[in-house]
Amino acid sequence: MASEETRTLKSTTDIGDPAAGDSPAPTGKAPTRAWTTRLLVAGIVLSALNLRPAITSLGALLEEVRDGLGMSGSVAGLLTSVPPLCFAVFGVMAPRLARRFGPAAVVCAGMVLITTGLLVRPYIGGTAGFLAGSALALMGIAVSNVLMPVIVKRWFPDRVGSMTGLYSMALALGTASAAAVTVPMTDALGGSWRSGLAVWAALAAAAVLPWTALVRHREAPSGPEAPGGRPSRAREAEQARPVLRITRSRTAWALAVFFGLQATAAYITMGWMAQIFRDAGVSAGTAGLLLAVTMVMGVPLAFVIPRLATRLPRQGPIVITLGVCGLAGYTGLYLAPAGGAWAWAVLLGIANCSFPLALTMVGMRARTGAGVAQLSAFAQSTGYLISIPGPLLVGVLYQHSGGWGLPIALMAGLMVPQMAVGVLAGRNRTVEDEAAR
């Protein structure tokens, strides 16, 4: 089981290995000074806390933002589609930027972009300005999303599991906190939605500080790169392996579609669920708490689901279980959105834990590190592209139907193909067997 968990973690870290060439020396090779280690831990935790509040804080105040900027439902749907678009477009730039400037410097720049975007988007003026400010913050999130697992692996190679757990918990905590406290914090600041959104820039600014110190304290690179910038023999051997024709693998396509559909559900939830509850008569503060409950379910289940998945040769039963929870949650949301709101929030939170399952299956569906890296890059980039239309379509359906019946039916309907492709992706086979030349 330990070997399976290690392989799972590689699915999120191997993508960025080429970007690690000029980062500080990893723990265990040229020991990092204690204060640098503390800065790294602080930087990782603070950065993870900032990777979702730009999205979930907006979801909690979406009605006020729409009214304040005069947005239509379609434009609001476009706004909720911006995160996966930015993750797909800007995330691919991260390894190249890190090779040139170093991962720490790029993450530091990412935190600066998040700070700037969150600070200016409520005040820059009009819908176009709000979209531009959001895109700026999401650009910083996108590059940090890709490089944070690389930094964990690079600097803490003997504590990848514990540091990844800490990082995942901080990410879920930031997601849930923004959903829960944005509305009451907005009320405490005078009731202005602009202040309620802009205040999250302070948390992002705090994350800039440790990375600034780390960028100034650059140590000699080691690990994948040998002294003098020459690739190590291990890296040369890895580069000499034939590249998989990943698009020939049915498992790779199934995993990419599964990743895309679960991301669709997650971004629809973050962008629209609070509004669904508010339209059903739930107060704004309670709607934010309900969204927070949905998000916080990812904290414990992110540890449980990967461990369970690695014990099974096929992950189909877990896929089906999560899908059934999603269908039950959407059914309840359709029939009695206010009456059983807390139950629906919990069920949908369980269903949204398909994300750690998808990452686990990436690690289990390839035998080699190179295969894991290629599969992960393909599944995530393709998946984020697939997820873009979902939130926009929900906004269009909501505007033209005048209610949430059709959008909720769409959400429930998407769970069916998600379960089908998830079962295919969970079969006990590897992409090397399907996609090798």
PDB file of C-alpha atoms in Angstrom, residues 155-359:
ATOM      1  CA  TRP A 155      12.314  20.368  -0.734  1.00  0.00           C
ATOM      2  CA  PHE A 156      10.724  17.612   1.365  1.00  0.00           C
ATOM      3  CA  PRO A 157      11.520  14.357  -0.476  1.00  0.00           C
ATOM      4  CA  ASP A 158      11.480  12.377   2.768  1.00  0.00           C
ATOM      5  CA  ARG A 159       8.176  13.911   3.922  1.00  0.00           C
ATOM      6  CA  VAL A 160       6.160  14.069   0.734  1.00  0.00           C
ATOM      7  CA  GLY A 161       3.142  12.369   2.294  1.00  0.00           C
ATOM      8  CA  SER A 162       2.893  14.561   5.374  1.00  0.00           C
ATOM      9  CA  MET A 163       3.594  17.788   3.489  1.00  0.00           C
ATOM     10  CA  THR A 164       1.116  16.927   0.748  1.00  0.00           C
ATOM     11  CA  GLY A 165      -1.460  16.208   3.440  1.00  0.00           C
ATOM     12  CA  LEU A 166      -0.734  19.565   5.064  1.00  0.00           C
ATOM     13  CA  TYR A 167      -0.978  21.297   1.690  1.00  0.00           C
ATOM     14  CA  SER A 168      -4.259  19.555   0.814  1.00  0.00           C
ATOM     15  CA  MET A 169      -5.777  20.365   4.190  1.00  0.00           C
ATOM     16  CA  ALA A 170      -4.792  24.042   3.886  1.00  0.00           C
ATOM     17  CA  LEU A 171      -6.294  24.193   0.384  1.00  0.00           C
ATOM     18  CA  ALA A 172      -9.605  22.731   1.597  1.00  0.00           C
ATOM     19  CA  LEU A 173      -9.564  25.021   4.639  1.00  0.00           C
ATOM     20  CA  GLY A 174      -9.058  28.105   2.476  1.00  0.00           C
ATOM     21  CA  THR A 175     -11.849  26.992   0.168  1.00  0.00           C
ATOM     22  CA  ALA A 176     -14.328  26.416   2.993  1.00  0.00           C
ATOM     23  CA  SER A 177     -13.325  29.496   4.981  1.00  0.00           C
ATOM     24  CA  ALA A 178     -13.906  31.855   2.078  1.00  0.00           C
ATOM     25  CA  ALA A 179     -17.352  30.353   1.536  1.00  0.00           C
ATOM     26  CA  ALA A 180     -18.262  30.544   5.238  1.00  0.00           C
ATOM     27  CA  VAL A 181     -16.985  33.958   6.335  1.00  0.00           C
ATOM     28  CA  THR A 182     -17.242  36.156   3.237  1.00  0.00           C
ATOM     29  CA  VAL A 183     -20.858  37.193   3.884  1.00  0.00           C
ATOM     30  CA  PRO A 184     -20.505  37.943   7.637  1.00  0.00           C
ATOM     31  CA  MET A 185     -17.186  39.674   6.978  1.00  0.00           C
ATOM     32  CA  THR A 186     -18.861  41.775   4.285  1.00  0.00           C
ATOM     33  CA  ASP A 187     -21.572  42.774   6.770  1.00  0.00           C
ATOM     34  CA  ALA A 188     -18.917  43.685   9.339  1.00  0.00           C
ATOM     35  CA  LEU A 189     -17.171  45.894   6.766  1.00  0.00           C
ATOM     36  CA  GLY A 190     -20.312  47.914   6.098  1.00  0.00           C
ATOM     37  CA  GLY A 191     -22.181  45.666   3.692  1.00  0.00           C
ATOM     38  CA  SER A 192     -20.247  46.525   0.517  1.00  0.00           C
ATOM     39  CA  TRP A 193     -19.594  43.491  -1.680  1.00  0.00           C
ATOM     40  CA  ARG A 194     -16.529  45.270  -3.045  1.00  0.00           C
ATOM     41  CA  SER A 195     -14.910  45.351   0.396  1.00  0.00           C
ATOM     42  CA  GLY A 196     -16.018  41.788   1.099  1.00  0.00           C
ATOM     43  CA  LEU A 197     -14.168  40.521  -1.980  1.00  0.00           C
ATOM     44  CA  ALA A 198     -11.130  42.809  -1.757  1.00  0.00           C
ATOM     45  CA  VAL A 199     -10.337  41.880   1.856  1.00  0.00           C
ATOM     46  CA  TRP A 200      -9.083  38.462   0.696  1.00  0.00           C
ATOM     47  CA  ALA A 201      -6.131  40.253  -0.919  1.00  0.00           C
ATOM     48  CA  ALA A 202      -4.670  40.621   2.589  1.00  0.00           C
ATOM     49  CA  LEU A 203      -4.333  36.833   2.949  1.00  0.00           C
ATOM     50  CA  ALA A 204      -2.629  36.630  -0.449  1.00  0.00           C
ATOM     51  CA  ALA A 205      -0.266  39.470   0.479  1.00  0.00           C
ATOM     52  CA  ALA A 206       0.760  37.547   3.589  1.00  0.00           C
ATOM     53  CA  ALA A 207       1.731  34.603   1.357  1.00  0.00           C
ATOM     54  CA  VAL A 208       4.107  36.814  -0.638  1.00  0.00           C
ATOM     55  CA  LEU A 209       6.383  37.426   2.354  1.00  0.00           C
ATOM     56  CA  PRO A 210       7.941  33.970   2.925  1.00  0.00           C
ATOM     57  CA  TRP A 211       8.464  33.428  -0.805  1.00  0.00           C
ATOM     58  CA  THR A 212      10.208  36.781  -1.142  1.00  0.00           C
ATOM     59  CA  ALA A 213      12.655  35.739   1.568  1.00  0.00           C
ATOM     60  CA  LEU A 214      13.146  32.333  -0.060  1.00  0.00           C
ATOM     61  CA  VAL A 215      13.832  33.821  -3.494  1.00  0.00           C
ATOM     62  CA  ARG A 216      16.551  35.982  -1.967  1.00  0.00           C
ATOM     63  CA  HIS A 217      18.022  32.942  -0.223  1.00  0.00           C
ATOM     64  CA  ARG A 218      18.707  30.823  -3.289  1.00  0.00           C
ATOM     65  CA  GLU A 219      20.836  27.738  -2.740  1.00  0.00           C
ATOM     66  CA  ALA A 220      22.699  25.611  -5.227  1.00  0.00           C
ATOM     67  CA  PRO A 221      20.477  23.362  -7.316  1.00  0.00           C
ATOM     68  CA  SER A 222      20.720  19.630  -7.013  1.00  0.00           C
ATOM     69  CA  GLY A 223      18.613  16.556  -7.606  1.00  0.00           C
ATOM     70  CA  PRO A 224      17.538  16.132 -11.226  1.00  0.00           C
ATOM     71  CA  GLU A 225      20.304  18.441 -12.460  1.00  0.00           C
ATOM     72  CA  ALA A 226      23.938  17.604 -11.965  1.00  0.00           C
ATOM     73  CA  PRO A 227      26.515  20.312 -11.113  1.00  0.00           C
ATOM     74  CA  GLY A 228      27.161  22.660 -13.984  1.00  0.00           C
ATOM     75  CA  GLY A 229      23.581  22.381 -15.241  1.00  0.00           C
ATOM     76  CA  ARG A 230      24.148  19.010 -16.924  1.00  0.00           C
ATOM     77  CA  PRO A 231      21.291  16.495 -16.676  1.00  0.00           C
ATOM     78  CA  SER A 232      21.881  13.575 -14.341  1.00  0.00           C
ATOM     79  CA  ARG A 233      22.132  10.060 -15.780  1.00  0.00           C
ATOM     80  CA  ALA A 234      18.711   9.249 -14.352  1.00  0.00           C
ATOM     81  CA  ARG A 235      17.242  12.233 -16.162  1.00  0.00           C
ATOM     82  CA  GLU A 236      19.050  11.292 -19.404  1.00  0.00           C
ATOM     83  CA  ALA A 237      17.656   7.760 -19.150  1.00  0.00           C
ATOM     84  CA  GLU A 238      14.172   9.150 -18.536  1.00  0.00           C
ATOM     85  CA  GLN A 239      14.441  11.420 -21.569  1.00  0.00           C
ATOM     86  CA  ALA A 240      15.640   8.519 -23.715  1.00  0.00           C
ATOM     87  CA  ARG A 241      12.443   6.535 -23.150  1.00  0.00           C
ATOM     88  CA  PRO A 242      10.006   6.628 -26.060  1.00  0.00           C
ATOM     89  CA  VAL A 243       7.129   9.062 -25.642  1.00  0.00           C
ATOM     90  CA  LEU A 244       3.755   7.377 -25.283  1.00  0.00           C
ATOM     91  CA  ARG A 245       1.101   8.075 -27.864  1.00  0.00           C
ATOM     92  CA  ILE A 246      -1.224   8.895 -25.018  1.00  0.00           C
ATOM     93  CA  THR A 247      -4.204   9.705 -27.238  1.00  0.00           C
ATOM     94  CA  ARG A 248      -4.279   6.037 -28.314  1.00  0.00           C
ATOM     95  CA  SER A 249      -5.105   4.943 -24.778  1.00  0.00           C
ATOM     96  CA  ARG A 250      -8.777   4.457 -23.980  1.00  0.00           C
ATOM     97  CA  THR A 251      -7.932   4.576 -20.295  1.00  0.00           C
ATOM     98  CA  ALA A 252      -6.251   7.964 -20.724  1.00  0.00           C
ATOM     99  CA  TRP A 253      -9.309   9.354 -22.508  1.00  0.00           C
ATOM    100  CA  ALA A 254     -11.659   7.904 -19.898  1.00  0.00           C
ATOM    101  CA  LEU A 255      -9.585   9.446 -17.128  1.00  0.00           C
ATOM    102  CA  ALA A 256      -9.448  12.817 -18.913  1.00  0.00           C
ATOM    103  CA  VAL A 257     -13.232  12.888 -19.351  1.00  0.00           C
ATOM    104  CA  PHE A 258     -13.736  11.774 -15.738  1.00  0.00           C
ATOM    105  CA  PHE A 259     -11.414  14.551 -14.569  1.00  0.00           C
ATOM    106  CA  GLY A 260     -13.276  17.073 -16.727  1.00  0.00           C
ATOM    107  CA  LEU A 261     -16.739  16.068 -15.525  1.00  0.00           C
ATOM    108  CA  GLN A 262     -15.792  16.103 -11.850  1.00  0.00           C
ATOM    109  CA  ALA A 263     -14.171  19.523 -12.373  1.00  0.00           C
ATOM    110  CA  THR A 264     -17.384  20.693 -14.060  1.00  0.00           C
ATOM    111  CA  ALA A 265     -19.392  19.649 -11.006  1.00  0.00           C
ATOM    112  CA  ALA A 266     -16.898  21.300  -8.648  1.00  0.00           C
ATOM    113  CA  TYR A 267     -16.894  24.673 -10.422  1.00  0.00           C
ATOM    114  CA  ILE A 268     -20.674  24.687 -10.813  1.00  0.00           C
ATOM    115  CA  THR A 269     -20.911  24.006  -7.083  1.00  0.00           C
ATOM    116  CA  MET A 270     -18.437  26.728  -6.130  1.00  0.00           C
ATOM    117  CA  GLY A 271     -20.003  29.251  -8.479  1.00  0.00           C
ATOM    118  CA  TRP A 272     -23.728  28.573  -8.142  1.00  0.00           C
ATOM    119  CA  MET A 273     -24.676  26.463  -5.119  1.00  0.00           C
ATOM    120  CA  ALA A 274     -24.892  29.368  -2.678  1.00  0.00           C
ATOM    121  CA  GLN A 275     -27.158  31.190  -5.134  1.00  0.00           C
ATOM    122  CA  ILE A 276     -29.427  28.133  -5.463  1.00  0.00           C
ATOM    123  CA  PHE A 277     -29.945  28.075  -1.701  1.00  0.00           C
ATOM    124  CA  ARG A 278     -30.499  31.839  -1.556  1.00  0.00           C
ATOM    125  CA  ASP A 279     -33.132  31.680  -4.272  1.00  0.00           C
ATOM    126  CA  ALA A 280     -34.857  28.960  -2.221  1.00  0.00           C
ATOM    127  CA  GLY A 281     -35.204  31.366   0.715  1.00  0.00           C
ATOM    128  CA  VAL A 282     -32.043  30.543   2.652  1.00  0.00           C
ATOM    129  CA  SER A 283     -30.255  33.592   4.086  1.00  0.00           C
ATOM    130  CA  ALA A 284     -27.006  34.726   2.501  1.00  0.00           C
ATOM    131  CA  GLY A 285     -24.972  33.842   5.594  1.00  0.00           C
ATOM    132  CA  THR A 286     -26.460  30.359   5.864  1.00  0.00           C
ATOM    133  CA  ALA A 287     -25.982  29.778   2.123  1.00  0.00           C
ATOM    134  CA  GLY A 288     -22.297  30.576   2.562  1.00  0.00           C
ATOM    135  CA  LEU A 289     -22.078  28.119   5.452  1.00  0.00           C
ATOM    136  CA  LEU A 290     -23.766  25.433   3.355  1.00  0.00           C
ATOM    137  CA  LEU A 291     -21.193  25.962   0.603  1.00  0.00           C
ATOM    138  CA  ALA A 292     -18.466  25.781   3.247  1.00  0.00           C
ATOM    139  CA  VAL A 293     -19.824  22.425   4.469  1.00  0.00           C
ATOM    140  CA  THR A 294     -19.680  21.096   0.927  1.00  0.00           C
ATOM    141  CA  MET A 295     -16.101  22.274   0.507  1.00  0.00           C
ATOM    142  CA  VAL A 296     -14.849  21.114   3.919  1.00  0.00           C
ATOM    143  CA  MET A 297     -15.930  17.531   3.233  1.00  0.00           C
ATOM    144  CA  GLY A 298     -12.779  17.339   1.128  1.00  0.00           C
ATOM    145  CA  VAL A 299     -10.516  17.636   4.186  1.00  0.00           C
ATOM    146  CA  PRO A 300     -11.032  14.163   5.711  1.00  0.00           C
ATOM    147  CA  LEU A 301     -12.075  12.370   2.530  1.00  0.00           C
ATOM    148  CA  ALA A 302      -8.977  13.507   0.641  1.00  0.00           C
ATOM    149  CA  PHE A 303      -7.011  11.237   2.989  1.00  0.00           C
ATOM    150  CA  VAL A 304      -9.477   8.341   3.123  1.00  0.00           C
ATOM    151  CA  ILE A 305     -10.384   7.921  -0.548  1.00  0.00           C
ATOM    152  CA  PRO A 306      -6.844   7.576  -1.988  1.00  0.00           C
ATOM    153  CA  ARG A 307      -5.926   5.009   0.686  1.00  0.00           C
ATOM    154  CA  LEU A 308      -9.050   2.989  -0.048  1.00  0.00           C
ATOM    155  CA  ALA A 309      -8.556   3.272  -3.810  1.00  0.00           C
ATOM    156  CA  THR A 310      -5.025   1.859  -3.658  1.00  0.00           C
ATOM    157  CA  ARG A 311      -6.319  -1.241  -1.848  1.00  0.00           C
ATOM    158  CA  LEU A 312      -8.661  -2.104  -4.721  1.00  0.00           C
ATOM    159  CA  PRO A 313      -7.646  -3.429  -8.149  1.00  0.00           C
ATOM    160  CA  ARG A 314     -10.596  -1.534  -9.646  1.00  0.00           C
ATOM    161  CA  GLN A 315     -11.849   1.834  -8.464  1.00  0.00           C
ATOM    162  CA  GLY A 316     -15.284   1.510 -10.082  1.00  0.00           C
ATOM    163  CA  PRO A 317     -17.122   0.873  -6.785  1.00  0.00           C
ATOM    164  CA  ILE A 318     -15.806   4.143  -5.341  1.00  0.00           C
ATOM    165  CA  VAL A 319     -16.774   6.010  -8.517  1.00  0.00           C
ATOM    166  CA  ILE A 320     -20.318   4.625  -8.298  1.00  0.00           C
ATOM    167  CA  THR A 321     -20.620   5.429  -4.585  1.00  0.00           C
ATOM    168  CA  LEU A 322     -19.576   9.044  -5.111  1.00  0.00           C
ATOM    169  CA  GLY A 323     -21.876   9.336  -8.121  1.00  0.00           C
ATOM    170  CA  VAL A 324     -24.886   8.007  -6.201  1.00  0.00           C
ATOM    171  CA  CYS A 325     -24.223  10.577  -3.469  1.00  0.00           C
ATOM    172  CA  GLY A 326     -24.181  13.266  -6.160  1.00  0.00           C
ATOM    173  CA  LEU A 327     -27.449  12.083  -7.690  1.00  0.00           C
ATOM    174  CA  ALA A 328     -29.097  11.988  -4.259  1.00  0.00           C
ATOM    175  CA  GLY A 329     -27.853  15.489  -3.482  1.00  0.00           C
ATOM    176  CA  TYR A 330     -29.110  16.948  -6.764  1.00  0.00           C
ATOM    177  CA  THR A 331     -32.462  15.194  -6.363  1.00  0.00           C
ATOM    178  CA  GLY A 332     -32.875  16.718  -2.937  1.00  0.00           C
ATOM    179  CA  LEU A 333     -31.772  20.117  -4.226  1.00  0.00           C
ATOM    180  CA  TYR A 334     -34.494  19.874  -6.888  1.00  0.00           C
ATOM    181  CA  LEU A 335     -37.318  18.672  -4.632  1.00  0.00           C
ATOM    182  CA  ALA A 336     -36.648  20.484  -1.330  1.00  0.00           C
ATOM    183  CA  PRO A 337     -33.654  22.832  -1.603  1.00  0.00           C
ATOM    184  CA  ALA A 338     -34.304  24.631   1.693  1.00  0.00           C
ATOM    185  CA  GLY A 339     -35.934  21.821   3.684  1.00  0.00           C
ATOM    186  CA  GLY A 340     -32.979  19.421   3.513  1.00  0.00           C
ATOM    187  CA  ALA A 341     -30.256  21.940   2.697  1.00  0.00           C
ATOM    188  CA  TRP A 342     -27.669  20.590   5.159  1.00  0.00           C
ATOM    189  CA  ALA A 343     -28.106  17.006   3.943  1.00  0.00           C
ATOM    190  CA  TRP A 344     -27.769  18.051   0.296  1.00  0.00           C
ATOM    191  CA  ALA A 345     -24.640  20.056   1.115  1.00  0.00           C
ATOM    192  CA  VAL A 346     -23.027  16.992   2.744  1.00  0.00           C
ATOM    193  CA  LEU A 347     -23.991  14.651  -0.107  1.00  0.00           C
ATOM    194  CA  LEU A 348     -22.673  17.007  -2.761  1.00  0.00           C
ATOM    195  CA  GLY A 349     -19.489  17.495  -0.723  1.00  0.00           C
ATOM    196  CA  ILE A 350     -18.939  13.725  -0.764  1.00  0.00           C
ATOM    197  CA  ALA A 351     -19.614  13.603  -4.522  1.00  0.00           C
ATOM    198  CA  ASN A 352     -17.088  16.384  -5.143  1.00  0.00           C
ATOM    199  CA  CYS A 353     -14.370  14.209  -3.610  1.00  0.00           C
ATOM    200  CA  SER A 354     -13.978  12.631  -7.037  1.00  0.00           C
ATOM    201  CA  PHE A 355     -10.999  14.997  -7.406  1.00  0.00           C
ATOM    202  CA  PRO A 356      -8.598  13.112  -5.082  1.00  0.00           C
ATOM    203  CA  LEU A 357      -9.868   9.873  -6.607  1.00  0.00           C
ATOM    204  CA  ALA A 358      -8.995  11.150 -10.091  1.00  0.00           C
ATOM    205  CA  LEU A 359      -5.459  12.024  -8.966  1.00  0.00           C
TER     206      LEU A 359
END
